């Protein structure tokens, strides 16, 4: 078909995308969301790819919950997979203003929204996006969260209006900003029917990267938003450690962690595995002045390299560094004075991730977030063992098992994020 829509997702490996879906996304999908997804495929065929993927749905659901959103807006509904996802995540008195020109598609999803008993949360406006947004601006409405998945050539105009509608500290999420990876390709290699949106999104991404009114996360424009001292630390780490500097989190993941810490209003956090402290420094900058981080690592020398830059930034007073292996350090915290953490970031021995999960579920508060790094392990999880370098096999096996355990653990809600080398967010439920 000439105008076929590619499968959503930026991972170039279909096998890796399928691994994420089958391991962590499909097993956690709400039954009515699953039914809606199938009904959309049945009615719209290849056009069903316009819906958000299941793994993105999990992340949106968690995001709405951790920011305690009550009043949200969605631009572009189609059959309503993301709309139903948000409606299920909102509290009973939550409200969604949903805007789309296509009422027929919305009514496909409405059947399932009614079955779920969340249709009372939705105010559907049958209109094109800009006209409806202008009316909402005139009505002086205010929203906690906005999700835009509509005409990409109007994203700049949506952005301007949503900045008037979404409260300070609120979140505006724009979907498809990498446009199936085409934003990174030469125009000649892009199917003709995809070129208009590609050009619009390239321009939109440039504008967002330079917009001082927002904090922005985007893989292709991470460096312009990198804090100057984080940049210096990254360069110093490369100079001292060479290829081992890859153990630090990438810049785009750092921007994501920074925003996440702010969204959840974290004050007391814990980090397992520090290296030279790029992620530690990121969190320290994001925390309020009275915020605290307990950081555990066996390597004092690596930490000391980063400490120089943290002192320059004036955030070293927020950090309690424990020189210890992670297992002993966590046991020490559990046996000591009782503390409760809002957020945990784990980037240490992968063979102990299951152990870390058990300990952190006792330390992180209900509703708090535990983030595990490297859960896709350089894509080796979908390779045959004999294709994986020998030194990477132990962690590969450990992460395969860990991901299976997480997928069926009723104590947490999970979202697998395709950023860095795979980041899994766990929201503690009980």
C-alpha positions in Angstrom: 0.0 0.0 0.0 1.5 3.3 -1.1 0.6 5.3 2.0 1.2 2.6 4.5 1.9 3.8 8.1 5.0 2.3 9.7 4.8 0.6 13.0 5.1 3.1 15.9 8.2 3.1 18.0 11.8 4.3 17.6 13.5 1.0 18.3 14.8 -0.2 14.9 14.8 -3.9 16.0 11.4 -5.4 15.5 12.5 -8.3 17.7 13.4 -6.0 20.6 10.1 -4.1 20.3 8.3 -7.4 20.3 10.2 -8.5 23.4 9.1 -5.3 25.3 5.5 -5.8 24.3 5.4 -9.5 25.2 7.4 -9.2 28.4 6.1 -6.1 30.1 3.4 -4.4 28.0 0.8 -7.0 26.9 0.7 -8.8 30.3 -0.2 -5.5 32.1 -2.7 -4.2 29.5 -6.2 -3.6 30.9 -8.7 -6.0 29.4 -10.9 -3.3 27.9 -7.9 -1.5 26.4 -7.0 -4.8 24.8 -10.5 -5.2 23.4 -10.5 -1.6 22.1 -7.1 -2.2 20.4 -8.4 -5.3 18.7 -11.6 -3.5 17.6 -9.5 -0.6 16.2 -7.4 -3.1 14.1 -10.5 -4.8 12.9 -12.2 -1.6 11.7 -9.2 0.5 10.6 -6.5 -2.1 9.6 -3.1 -0.5 9.1 -4.5 2.9 10.2 -4.8 1.5 13.7 -1.1 2.3 14.0 -2.3 5.9 14.7 -3.1 4.8 18.3 -0.4 4.9 21.0 1.5 1.6 21.5 0.7 -0.4 24.6 4.0 0.4 26.3 3.5 4.1 25.8 0.0 3.7 27.3 1.6 2.2 30.4 3.9 5.2 30.7 1.1 7.7 30.2 -1.0 6.0 32.9 1.9 6.1 35.4 2.7 9.7 34.5 -0.9 10.9 35.1 -0.9 9.1 38.5 2.5 10.3 39.8 1.7 13.9 39.0 -1.7 13.6 40.7 -3.4 15.0 37.6 -7.2 15.7 37.9 -8.0 17.9 34.9 -6.4 16.9 31.6 -6.8 17.6 27.9 -6.2 15.5 24.8 -5.8 16.8 21.3 -6.4 14.0 18.8 -8.4 11.1 20.0 -9.0 8.6 17.1 -10.7 5.6 18.7 -9.5 6.6 22.2 -6.8 4.2 23.4 -4.8 7.0 25.1 -8.1 8.6 26.2 -9.3 5.4 27.9 -5.8 4.9 29.4 -5.9 8.4 30.9 -9.5 8.0 32.1 -8.7 4.8 33.9 -5.7 6.5 35.6 -7.5 9.6 36.8 -9.3 9.7 40.1 -13.1 9.4 40.2 -13.6 13.1 40.1 -11.0 13.6 37.3 -11.9 15.2 34.0 -10.6 15.0 30.4 -11.4 17.4 27.7 -11.0 15.4 24.4 -10.9 17.1 21.0 -11.2 15.5 17.6 -12.8 16.2 14.3 -13.7 12.5 13.8 -16.6 11.6 16.0 -17.2 8.3 14.3 -13.8 6.9 15.4 -14.3 8.3 19.0 -17.6 6.4 19.2 -15.7 3.1 18.5 -13.8 3.7 21.7 -16.8 5.1 23.6 -18.3 1.6 23.8 -15.3 0.4 25.8 -15.0 3.6 27.8 -18.6 3.1 29.0 -18.0 -0.5 29.8 -15.1 0.6 32.0 -17.4 3.1 33.8 -15.3 6.1 33.1 -17.3 7.9 30.4 -18.5 10.5 33.0 -14.9 11.8 33.1 -14.8 12.7 29.4 -16.0 15.9 27.7 -15.7 15.2 24.0 -15.5 18.3 21.7 -16.2 17.5 18.1 -14.0 20.1 16.5 -10.6 20.7 14.8 -7.9 21.2 17.5 -7.0 24.9 17.0 -10.6 26.1 17.0 -11.4 24.2 20.2 -8.2 25.4 21.9 -8.9 29.0 21.1 -12.3 28.6 22.7 -10.8 27.0 25.8 -8.2 29.9 26.1 -11.1 32.4 25.9 -12.9 30.5 28.6 -9.7 30.7 30.8 -9.6 26.9 31.4 -6.6 25.4 33.3 -5.3 21.8 33.0 -2.7 19.7 34.8 -1.7 17.6 31.8 -2.0 17.7 28.0 -1.5 15.0 25.4 -1.2 16.0 21.7 -1.4 13.4 19.0 -3.0 15.3 16.1 -2.0 17.3 13.0 1.8 17.5 13.3 2.0 20.6 11.1 0.0 22.4 13.9 2.2 21.3 16.8 3.8 24.8 17.1 0.3 26.4 17.2 -0.9 23.7 19.7 2.1 24.4 21.8 1.4 28.2 22.1 -2.2 27.6 23.1 -1.4 24.8 25.5 1.1 27.0 27.3 -1.8 29.3 28.1 -4.0 26.4 29.3 -1.6 24.1 31.2 -0.7 25.3 34.7 2.9 26.2 35.6 4.6 22.9 36.6 2.1 20.9 34.4 3.1 18.6 31.6 2.4 18.9 27.8 3.2 15.6 26.0 3.6 15.7 22.2 3.5 12.3 20.4 5.4 11.1 17.3 8.1 13.8 17.6 10.6 11.4 16.0 8.2 10.5 13.2 9.1 6.9 12.8 12.8 7.9 12.8 12.4 9.9 9.6 13.5 13.2 11.3 17.1 11.8 11.3 17.0 10.7 7.6 17.6 12.6 4.4 14.4 13.7 2.7 15.1 11.6 -0.3 14.9 8.4 1.8 11.5 9.3 3.3 8.3 8.2 1.7 6.6 11.2 0.0 3.4 11.0 2.1 5.5 11.2 5.3 7.6 14.3 4.3 5.3 17.1 5.3 5.0 16.0 8.9 8.8 15.2 8.9 9.6 18.8 8.0 7.0 20.2 10.5 8.4 18.1 13.3 12.0 19.0 12.6 11.1 22.6 12.9 8.9 22.0 16.0 11.8 20.1 17.7 14.1 23.0 17.0 11.7 25.5 18.5 11.1 23.5 21.6 14.8 23.0 22.2 15.2 26.8 22.3 12.0 27.7 24.2 12.9 29.0 27.7 9.3 28.7 28.9 9.5 24.9 29.1 11.8 22.1 30.4 12.1 19.8 27.5 13.1 16.2 26.8 14.0 15.0 23.4 16.7 12.6 22.4 17.9 14.5 19.3 18.2 17.8 21.1 19.5 16.7 24.6 22.9 18.5 24.5 21.5 22.1 24.1 19.7 21.5 27.5 22.6 19.9 29.3 23.7 21.7 32.4 27.2 23.2 31.9 28.7 21.4 34.9 27.1 18.1 33.9 28.7 18.6 30.5 32.1 19.1 32.2 31.6 16.0 34.3 30.7 14.0 31.3 33.9 15.2 29.5 36.1 14.5 32.5 34.6 11.0 32.8 35.5 10.3 29.2 39.0 11.7 29.7 39.7 9.4 32.7 37.7 6.3 31.9 37.6 6.1 28.1 35.0 3.6 26.9 34.0 2.8 30.5 32.4 6.3 30.5 29.5 4.6 28.9 28.5 3.4 32.4 27.2 6.9 33.0 23.6 7.6 32.0 23.1 9.2 28.5 22.2 12.9 28.4 18.6 12.3 27.2 18.0 9.9 30.1 19.4 12.4 32.5 16.9 15.0 31.3 14.1 12.5 31.8 15.3 11.7 35.3 15.5 15.4 36.2 11.9 16.0 35.1 10.6 12.9 36.8 12.1 13.9 40.1 10.4 17.3 39.8 7.1 15.9 38.7 6.8 13.6 41.8 8.0 16.4 44.1 10.7 14.1 45.5 12.7 15.2 48.5 14.3 12.0 49.8 15.9 9.8 47.2 18.3 6.9 46.9 20.8 5.8 44.2 22.4 2.4 43.9 25.4 2.6 41.8 27.1 6.0 41.3 30.2 5.7 39.1 31.3 9.3 38.6 27.9 10.6 39.5 26.3 11.9 36.4 22.8 10.7 37.3 23.5 11.6 41.0 24.4 15.1 40.0 21.4 15.3 37.8 19.1 14.4 40.7 20.8 16.7 43.1 20.2 19.6 40.7 16.6 18.7 40.4 15.9 18.3 44.1 14.8 21.3 46.3 17.3 22.9 48.5 16.4 20.7 51.5 16.3 17.5 49.3 18.6 14.6 50.2 20.1 11.7 48.3 21.6 8.6 49.8 24.1 7.3 47.2 25.7 3.9 47.5 28.8 2.7 45.6 31.9 0.6 46.3 34.1 2.9 44.2 35.0 6.1 46.1 37.5 7.2 43.4 34.7 7.4 40.7 32.5 9.3 43.1 35.3 11.7 44.0 35.7 12.7 40.4 32.1 13.8 40.2 32.1 15.4 43.6 34.4 18.2 42.4 31.6 19.3 40.0 28.8 18.9 42.5 30.7 21.2 44.9 31.0 23.8 42.1 27.2 23.6 41.7 26.7 23.9 45.4 24.6 20.7 45.7 27.1 18.5 47.6 25.3 19.1 50.9 22.3 17.2 49.5 24.3 14.0 49.2 25.0 11.2 51.7 27.6 9.0 50.1 28.0 5.5 51.5 31.1 3.6 50.3 29.8 0.0 50.3 28.7 -2.7 48.0 25.0 -2.2 47.3 23.7 -5.3 49.1 25.5 -4.4 52.3 24.5 -0.7 52.0 20.8 -1.5 51.6 20.9 -3.9 54.5 22.5 -1.2 56.6 19.7 1.3 55.7 17.0 -1.3 56.5 18.6 -2.1 59.9 19.3 1.6 60.8 17.0 4.5 61.5 13.8 4.0 59.5 13.6 6.3 56.5 11.2 6.5 53.6 12.2 7.4 50.1 10.3 9.0 47.3 12.4 7.8 44.5 15.2 5.3 43.8 17.5 4.9 40.9 19.3 1.6 40.3 22.3 1.3 38.0 24.5 -1.4 39.7 25.1 -5.1 39.6 22.3 -6.5 37.3 22.6 -10.0 38.9 21.2 -8.4 42.1 18.3 -6.5 40.6 15.8 -8.9 42.1 17.4 -8.5 45.5 17.5 -4.7 45.1 13.8 -4.7 44.2 12.9 -6.6 47.4 14.9 -4.3 49.6 13.7 -1.1 47.9 10.1 -2.1 48.2 10.7 -1.8 52.0 12.4 1.6 51.6 10.4 3.4 49.0 7.0 4.8 50.0 3.7 3.6 48.5 3.3 5.6 45.3 7.0 6.2 45.0 9.1 5.3 42.0 11.9 2.8 41.6 13.8 3.1 38.3 16.0 0.3 37.1 18.6 1.2 34.3 19.9 -1.0 31.5 16.9 -3.3 31.4 17.3 -3.9 27.7 21.1 -4.6 28.1 22.3 -3.3 24.7 19.6 -5.2 22.9 21.1 -8.6 23.8 18.0 -9.9 25.5 16.5 -10.9 22.1 19.8 -12.5 20.8 20.7 -16.1 21.2 23.2 -16.7 23.9 26.0 -17.8 21.6 25.6 -14.5 19.7 26.2 -12.5 22.9 29.8 -11.6 24.0 30.9 -13.8 26.9 31.4 -10.9 29.3 27.8 -9.8 28.8 26.0 -13.1 29.2 25.6 -13.1 33.0 23.8 -9.8 33.1 21.7 -10.8 30.0 20.4 -13.9 31.9 19.8 -11.9 35.0 17.8 -9.2 33.2 15.8 -11.7 31.3 14.7 -13.2 34.6 14.3 -9.9 36.3 12.0 -8.5 33.5 9.8 -11.7 33.8 9.5 -11.3 37.5 8.6 -7.6 37.3 5.9 -8.3 34.7 3.9 -10.4 37.1 4.7 -8.6 40.4 1.4 -7.3 41.8 3.2 -4.9 44.2 4.3 -2.6 41.4 2.9 -0.9 38.3 5.6 -0.9 35.6 6.5 1.1 32.5 9.4 0.1 30.2 10.9 3.3 28.6 12.9 3.1 25.4 15.5 5.6 26.5 19.2 5.0 27.0 19.7 1.3 27.3 16.2 0.7 28.6 14.8 2.2 31.8 12.0 0.4 33.7 9.9 2.5 36.1 8.2 0.7 39.0 5.5 2.5 40.9 5.0 0.9 44.3 1.3 0.0 44.8 1.4 -1.8 48.2 
